[in-house]
């Protein structure tokens, strides 16, 4: 089932991009695959990491692309390249997004080494948006056609909520602070 859901998400993304004038759906398709986990939570985790990595790597690459291409202060471009990669990794770590480091580095290097000077900003923004669209498509398909595990997880979560609420009701009835066995009413002392 996951294969067909993944194919459906990629097809949906390609069709949407075709309607938008034949834009390149590469990053959106990758996002759709990452957004399609074996089950809902996995898709959210992997898709979220992919999007966050693409966002952070994309935002960092824009100024460092300019530094790399223009080499101000007479420094070699590769120093700016490595400094930018350091920023990509460090910012992901600050966000606690350890699993987003690889997608962030991929976007960073793809833009740095394959995009021309006149397009790097628009290309990067398009890739960030495309990844978001793809991840959302994957998650939407995954939500519309849940895996059996998702159904079990939903049933288990509902059962746990029901158990917790019934336990809370019982606790209210039996908790010493909630009992009214001659509690303090202004006439004498509390019985406990």
PDB file of C-alpha atoms in Angstrom:
ATOM      1  CA  UNK A   1       0.000   0.000   0.000  1.00  0.00           C
ATOM      2  CA  UNK A   2       2.837   2.404   0.850  1.00  0.00           C
ATOM      3  CA  UNK A   3       4.250   2.087  -2.659  1.00  0.00           C
ATOM      4  CA  UNK A   4       0.960   3.174  -4.221  1.00  0.00           C
ATOM      5  CA  UNK A   5       0.497   6.001  -1.726  1.00  0.00           C
ATOM      6  CA  UNK A   6       4.011   7.267  -2.499  1.00  0.00           C
ATOM      7  CA  UNK A   7       3.361   7.042  -6.228  1.00  0.00           C
ATOM      8  CA  UNK A   8       0.057   8.878  -5.744  1.00  0.00           C
ATOM      9  CA  UNK A   9       1.742  11.678  -3.772  1.00  0.00           C
ATOM     10  CA  UNK A  10       4.453  12.089  -6.417  1.00  0.00           C
ATOM     11  CA  UNK A  11       1.859  12.023  -9.201  1.00  0.00           C
ATOM     12  CA  UNK A  12      -0.183  14.666  -7.388  1.00  0.00           C
ATOM     13  CA  UNK A  13       2.881  16.894  -7.040  1.00  0.00           C
ATOM     14  CA  UNK A  14       3.895  16.429 -10.690  1.00  0.00           C
ATOM     15  CA  UNK A  15       0.376  17.217 -11.867  1.00  0.00           C
ATOM     16  CA  UNK A  16       0.235  20.345  -9.702  1.00  0.00           C
ATOM     17  CA  UNK A  17       3.590  21.524 -11.023  1.00  0.00           C
ATOM     18  CA  UNK A  18       2.456  20.778 -14.573  1.00  0.00           C
ATOM     19  CA  UNK A  19      -0.534  23.049 -14.014  1.00  0.00           C
ATOM     20  CA  UNK A  20       1.839  25.746 -12.755  1.00  0.00           C
ATOM     21  CA  UNK A  21       3.555  25.987 -16.101  1.00  0.00           C
ATOM     22  CA  UNK A  22       5.873  23.006 -16.088  1.00  0.00           C
ATOM     23  CA  UNK A  23       8.079  24.034 -13.167  1.00  0.00           C
ATOM     24  CA  UNK A  24      10.707  21.590 -11.966  1.00  0.00           C
ATOM     25  CA  UNK A  25       9.059  19.317  -9.362  1.00  0.00           C
ATOM     26  CA  UNK A  26      12.311  17.644  -8.233  1.00  0.00           C
ATOM     27  CA  UNK A  27      12.407  18.877  -4.629  1.00  0.00           C
ATOM     28  CA  UNK A  28       8.630  18.592  -4.279  1.00  0.00           C
ATOM     29  CA  UNK A  29       8.805  14.947  -5.354  1.00  0.00           C
ATOM     30  CA  UNK A  30      11.613  14.314  -2.863  1.00  0.00           C
ATOM     31  CA  UNK A  31       9.515  16.010  -0.182  1.00  0.00           C
ATOM     32  CA  UNK A  32       6.535  13.824  -1.073  1.00  0.00           C
ATOM     33  CA  UNK A  33       8.639  10.694  -0.621  1.00  0.00           C
ATOM     34  CA  UNK A  34       9.968  11.945   2.738  1.00  0.00           C
ATOM     35  CA  UNK A  35       6.450  12.883   3.838  1.00  0.00           C
ATOM     36  CA  UNK A  36       5.275   9.363   3.152  1.00  0.00           C
ATOM     37  CA  UNK A  37       6.327   7.264   6.101  1.00  0.00           C
ATOM     38  CA  UNK A  38       5.337   3.715   6.914  1.00  0.00           C
ATOM     39  CA  UNK A  39       2.768   5.344   9.163  1.00  0.00           C
ATOM     40  CA  UNK A  40       1.573   8.873   9.966  1.00  0.00           C
ATOM     41  CA  UNK A  41       4.011   9.773  12.740  1.00  0.00           C
ATOM     42  CA  UNK A  42       6.981   8.542  10.738  1.00  0.00           C
ATOM     43  CA  UNK A  43       5.886  10.657   7.770  1.00  0.00           C
ATOM     44  CA  UNK A  44       5.541  13.711   9.995  1.00  0.00           C
ATOM     45  CA  UNK A  45       8.989  13.123  11.476  1.00  0.00           C
ATOM     46  CA  UNK A  46      10.799  12.439   8.195  1.00  0.00           C
ATOM     47  CA  UNK A  47       8.863  15.027   6.190  1.00  0.00           C
ATOM     48  CA  UNK A  48       9.282  17.607   8.925  1.00  0.00           C
ATOM     49  CA  UNK A  49      13.022  16.958   9.058  1.00  0.00           C
ATOM     50  CA  UNK A  50      13.250  17.223   5.286  1.00  0.00           C
ATOM     51  CA  UNK A  51      11.370  20.523   5.221  1.00  0.00           C
ATOM     52  CA  UNK A  52      13.219  22.021   8.184  1.00  0.00           C
ATOM     53  CA  UNK A  53      16.558  20.970   6.693  1.00  0.00           C
ATOM     54  CA  UNK A  54      15.640  22.438   3.324  1.00  0.00           C
ATOM     55  CA  UNK A  55      14.452  25.657   4.945  1.00  0.00           C
ATOM     56  CA  UNK A  56      17.537  26.124   7.123  1.00  0.00           C
ATOM     57  CA  UNK A  57      20.009  25.009   4.450  1.00  0.00           C
ATOM     58  CA  UNK A  58      18.279  27.250   1.922  1.00  0.00           C
ATOM     59  CA  UNK A  59      18.315  30.298   4.146  1.00  0.00           C
ATOM     60  CA  UNK A  60      21.993  29.834   4.961  1.00  0.00           C
ATOM     61  CA  UNK A  61      23.102  29.179   1.381  1.00  0.00           C
ATOM     62  CA  UNK A  62      21.819  32.508   0.047  1.00  0.00           C
ATOM     63  CA  UNK A  63      24.378  34.761   1.773  1.00  0.00           C
ATOM     64  CA  UNK A  64      27.150  32.181   1.566  1.00  0.00           C
ATOM     65  CA  UNK A  65      26.587  31.670  -2.161  1.00  0.00           C
ATOM     66  CA  UNK A  66      27.262  35.373  -2.623  1.00  0.00           C
ATOM     67  CA  UNK A  67      30.388  35.178  -0.441  1.00  0.00           C
ATOM     68  CA  UNK A  68      31.608  32.065  -2.265  1.00  0.00           C
ATOM     69  CA  UNK A  69      31.020  33.577  -5.710  1.00  0.00           C
ATOM     70  CA  UNK A  70      32.387  37.067  -4.980  1.00  0.00           C
ATOM     71  CA  UNK A  71      35.215  36.215  -2.546  1.00  0.00           C
ATOM     72  CA  UNK A  72      35.309  39.453  -0.560  1.00  0.00           C
ATOM     73  CA  UNK A  73      38.364  40.285   1.568  1.00  0.00           C
ATOM     74  CA  UNK A  74      40.504  38.213  -0.812  1.00  0.00           C
ATOM     75  CA  UNK A  75      39.690  34.952   0.979  1.00  0.00           C
ATOM     76  CA  UNK A  76      39.399  31.745  -1.051  1.00  0.00           C
ATOM     77  CA  UNK A  77      35.847  30.735  -1.868  1.00  0.00           C
ATOM     78  CA  UNK A  78      36.218  27.361  -0.188  1.00  0.00           C
ATOM     79  CA  UNK A  79      36.640  29.060   3.195  1.00  0.00           C
ATOM     80  CA  UNK A  80      33.214  30.636   2.743  1.00  0.00           C
ATOM     81  CA  UNK A  81      31.865  27.270   1.609  1.00  0.00           C
ATOM     82  CA  UNK A  82      33.084  25.554   4.784  1.00  0.00           C
ATOM     83  CA  UNK A  83      31.987  28.438   7.021  1.00  0.00           C
ATOM     84  CA  UNK A  84      28.499  28.233   5.493  1.00  0.00           C
ATOM     85  CA  UNK A  85      28.382  24.478   6.056  1.00  0.00           C
ATOM     86  CA  UNK A  86      29.399  25.081   9.673  1.00  0.00           C
ATOM     87  CA  UNK A  87      26.457  27.490  10.011  1.00  0.00           C
ATOM     88  CA  UNK A  88      24.074  24.958   8.443  1.00  0.00           C
ATOM     89  CA  UNK A  89      25.106  22.267  10.907  1.00  0.00           C
ATOM     90  CA  UNK A  90      25.245  24.582  13.930  1.00  0.00           C
ATOM     91  CA  UNK A  91      21.824  26.146  13.296  1.00  0.00           C
ATOM     92  CA  UNK A  92      20.252  22.705  12.914  1.00  0.00           C
ATOM     93  CA  UNK A  93      21.837  21.672  16.204  1.00  0.00           C
ATOM     94  CA  UNK A  94      20.512  24.830  17.881  1.00  0.00           C
ATOM     95  CA  UNK A  95      17.023  23.858  16.738  1.00  0.00           C
ATOM     96  CA  UNK A  96      17.564  20.301  17.965  1.00  0.00           C
ATOM     97  CA  UNK A  97      17.037  19.138  14.382  1.00  0.00           C
ATOM     98  CA  UNK A  98      19.812  16.565  14.223  1.00  0.00           C
ATOM     99  CA  UNK A  99      18.023  14.566  11.519  1.00  0.00           C
ATOM    100  CA  UNK A 100      17.609  17.683   9.374  1.00  0.00           C
ATOM    101  CA  UNK A 101      21.348  18.221   8.960  1.00  0.00           C
ATOM    102  CA  UNK A 102      21.675  15.944   5.923  1.00  0.00           C
ATOM    103  CA  UNK A 103      18.780  17.481   3.966  1.00  0.00           C
ATOM    104  CA  UNK A 104      20.085  20.939   4.863  1.00  0.00           C
ATOM    105  CA  UNK A 105      23.557  20.062   3.582  1.00  0.00           C
ATOM    106  CA  UNK A 106      22.101  18.591   0.383  1.00  0.00           C
ATOM    107  CA  UNK A 107      20.255  21.816  -0.426  1.00  0.00           C
ATOM    108  CA  UNK A 108      23.303  23.853   0.524  1.00  0.00           C
ATOM    109  CA  UNK A 109      25.583  21.934  -1.852  1.00  0.00           C
ATOM    110  CA  UNK A 110      23.037  21.625  -4.671  1.00  0.00           C
ATOM    111  CA  UNK A 111      22.562  25.386  -4.737  1.00  0.00           C
ATOM    112  CA  UNK A 112      26.230  26.121  -4.202  1.00  0.00           C
ATOM    113  CA  UNK A 113      27.507  23.902  -7.015  1.00  0.00           C
ATOM    114  CA  UNK A 114      24.725  23.676  -9.609  1.00  0.00           C
ATOM    115  CA  UNK A 115      22.894  27.005  -9.728  1.00  0.00           C
ATOM    116  CA  UNK A 116      24.045  30.072 -11.645  1.00  0.00           C
ATOM    117  CA  UNK A 117      24.614  33.478 -10.044  1.00  0.00           C
ATOM    118  CA  UNK A 118      21.550  35.042 -11.623  1.00  0.00           C
ATOM    119  CA  UNK A 119      19.159  32.392 -10.239  1.00  0.00           C
ATOM    120  CA  UNK A 120      20.413  31.249  -6.851  1.00  0.00           C
ATOM    121  CA  UNK A 121      17.948  33.258  -4.718  1.00  0.00           C
ATOM    122  CA  UNK A 122      14.822  32.437  -6.732  1.00  0.00           C
ATOM    123  CA  UNK A 123      15.941  28.818  -7.142  1.00  0.00           C
ATOM    124  CA  UNK A 124      16.501  28.427  -3.403  1.00  0.00           C
ATOM    125  CA  UNK A 125      13.125  29.914  -2.509  1.00  0.00           C
ATOM    126  CA  UNK A 126      11.433  27.673  -5.083  1.00  0.00           C
ATOM    127  CA  UNK A 127      13.162  24.618  -3.602  1.00  0.00           C
ATOM    128  CA  UNK A 128      12.064  25.498  -0.066  1.00  0.00           C
ATOM    129  CA  UNK A 129       8.469  25.987  -1.188  1.00  0.00           C
ATOM    130  CA  UNK A 130       8.591  22.894  -3.398  1.00  0.00           C
ATOM    131  CA  UNK A 131       9.790  20.737  -0.532  1.00  0.00           C
ATOM    132  CA  UNK A 132       6.989  22.058   1.655  1.00  0.00           C
ATOM    133  CA  UNK A 133       4.400  21.299  -1.029  1.00  0.00           C
ATOM    134  CA  UNK A 134       5.783  17.792  -1.480  1.00  0.00           C
ATOM    135  CA  UNK A 135       5.857  17.025   2.225  1.00  0.00           C
ATOM    136  CA  UNK A 136       2.276  18.264   2.612  1.00  0.00           C
ATOM    137  CA  UNK A 137       1.169  16.131  -0.351  1.00  0.00           C
ATOM    138  CA  UNK A 138       2.797  13.050   1.150  1.00  0.00           C
ATOM    139  CA  UNK A 139       1.240  13.708   4.537  1.00  0.00           C
ATOM    140  CA  UNK A 140      -2.180  14.370   2.989  1.00  0.00           C
ATOM    141  CA  UNK A 141      -2.136  11.092   1.058  1.00  0.00           C
ATOM    142  CA  UNK A 142      -0.906   9.285   4.165  1.00  0.00           C
ATOM    143  CA  UNK A 143      -3.760  10.776   6.193  1.00  0.00           C
ATOM    144  CA  UNK A 144      -6.393  10.009   3.552  1.00  0.00           C
ATOM    145  CA  UNK A 145      -5.237   6.398   3.231  1.00  0.00           C
ATOM    146  CA  UNK A 146      -3.921   5.451   6.679  1.00  0.00           C
ATOM    147  CA  UNK A 147      -1.762   2.400   7.205  1.00  0.00           C
ATOM    148  CA  UNK A 148      -3.175  -0.374   9.426  1.00  0.00           C
ATOM    149  CA  UNK A 149      -0.728   0.690  12.126  1.00  0.00           C
ATOM    150  CA  UNK A 150      -2.205   4.206  12.075  1.00  0.00           C
ATOM    151  CA  UNK A 151      -5.648   2.748  12.725  1.00  0.00           C
ATOM    152  CA  UNK A 152      -4.277   0.653  15.601  1.00  0.00           C
ATOM    153  CA  UNK A 153      -2.422   3.664  17.015  1.00  0.00           C
ATOM    154  CA  UNK A 154      -5.627   5.729  16.837  1.00  0.00           C
ATOM    155  CA  UNK A 155      -7.614   2.992  18.570  1.00  0.00           C
ATOM    156  CA  UNK A 156      -4.889   2.588  21.200  1.00  0.00           C
ATOM    157  CA  UNK A 157      -4.744   6.347  21.797  1.00  0.00           C
ATOM    158  CA  UNK A 158      -8.521   6.546  22.182  1.00  0.00           C
ATOM    159  CA  UNK A 159      -8.492   3.619  24.598  1.00  0.00           C
ATOM    160  CA  UNK A 160      -5.688   5.244  26.592  1.00  0.00           C
ATOM    161  CA  UNK A 161      -7.587   8.544  26.751  1.00  0.00           C
ATOM    162  CA  UNK A 162     -10.712   6.727  27.900  1.00  0.00           C
ATOM    163  CA  UNK A 163      -8.738   4.818  30.549  1.00  0.00           C
ATOM    164  CA  UNK A 164      -7.083   8.028  31.723  1.00  0.00           C
ATOM    165  CA  UNK A 165     -10.375   9.901  32.003  1.00  0.00           C
ATOM    166  CA  UNK A 166     -12.070   7.046  33.893  1.00  0.00           C
ATOM    167  CA  UNK A 167      -9.015   6.812  36.161  1.00  0.00           C
ATOM    168  CA  UNK A 168      -9.245  10.571  36.765  1.00  0.00           C
ATOM    169  CA  UNK A 169     -12.938  10.253  37.644  1.00  0.00           C
ATOM    170  CA  UNK A 170     -12.182   7.426  40.090  1.00  0.00           C
ATOM    171  CA  UNK A 171      -9.307   9.409  41.581  1.00  0.00           C
ATOM    172  CA  UNK A 172     -11.589  12.390  42.187  1.00  0.00           C
ATOM    173  CA  UNK A 173     -14.007  10.166  44.058  1.00  0.00           C
ATOM    174  CA  UNK A 174     -11.386   8.466  46.198  1.00  0.00           C
ATOM    175  CA  UNK A 175      -8.644  11.069  46.670  1.00  0.00           C
ATOM    176  CA  UNK A 176      -8.415  12.172  50.334  1.00  0.00           C
ATOM    177  CA  UNK A 177      -8.529  15.851  49.452  1.00  0.00           C
ATOM    178  CA  UNK A 178     -11.709  15.284  47.458  1.00  0.00           C
ATOM    179  CA  UNK A 179     -13.568  13.217  50.063  1.00  0.00           C
ATOM    180  CA  UNK A 180     -16.051  14.925  52.335  1.00  0.00           C
ATOM    181  CA  UNK A 181     -15.711  12.718  55.420  1.00  0.00           C
ATOM    182  CA  UNK A 182     -16.244  15.473  57.887  1.00  0.00           C
ATOM    183  CA  UNK A 183     -13.712  17.699  56.186  1.00  0.00           C
ATOM    184  CA  UNK A 184     -12.993  21.137  57.495  1.00  0.00           C
ATOM    185  CA  UNK A 185     -16.207  23.094  57.465  1.00  0.00           C
ATOM    186  CA  UNK A 186     -15.350  25.747  59.954  1.00  0.00           C
ATOM    187  CA  UNK A 187     -16.675  23.618  62.856  1.00  0.00           C
ATOM    188  CA  UNK A 188     -13.823  21.691  64.350  1.00  0.00           C
ATOM    189  CA  UNK A 189     -10.907  20.003  62.716  1.00  0.00           C
ATOM    190  CA  UNK A 190     -10.546  18.064  59.489  1.00  0.00           C
ATOM    191  CA  UNK A 191     -10.929  14.317  59.925  1.00  0.00           C
ATOM    192  CA  UNK A 192      -7.756  13.450  58.036  1.00  0.00           C
TER     193      UNK A 192
END
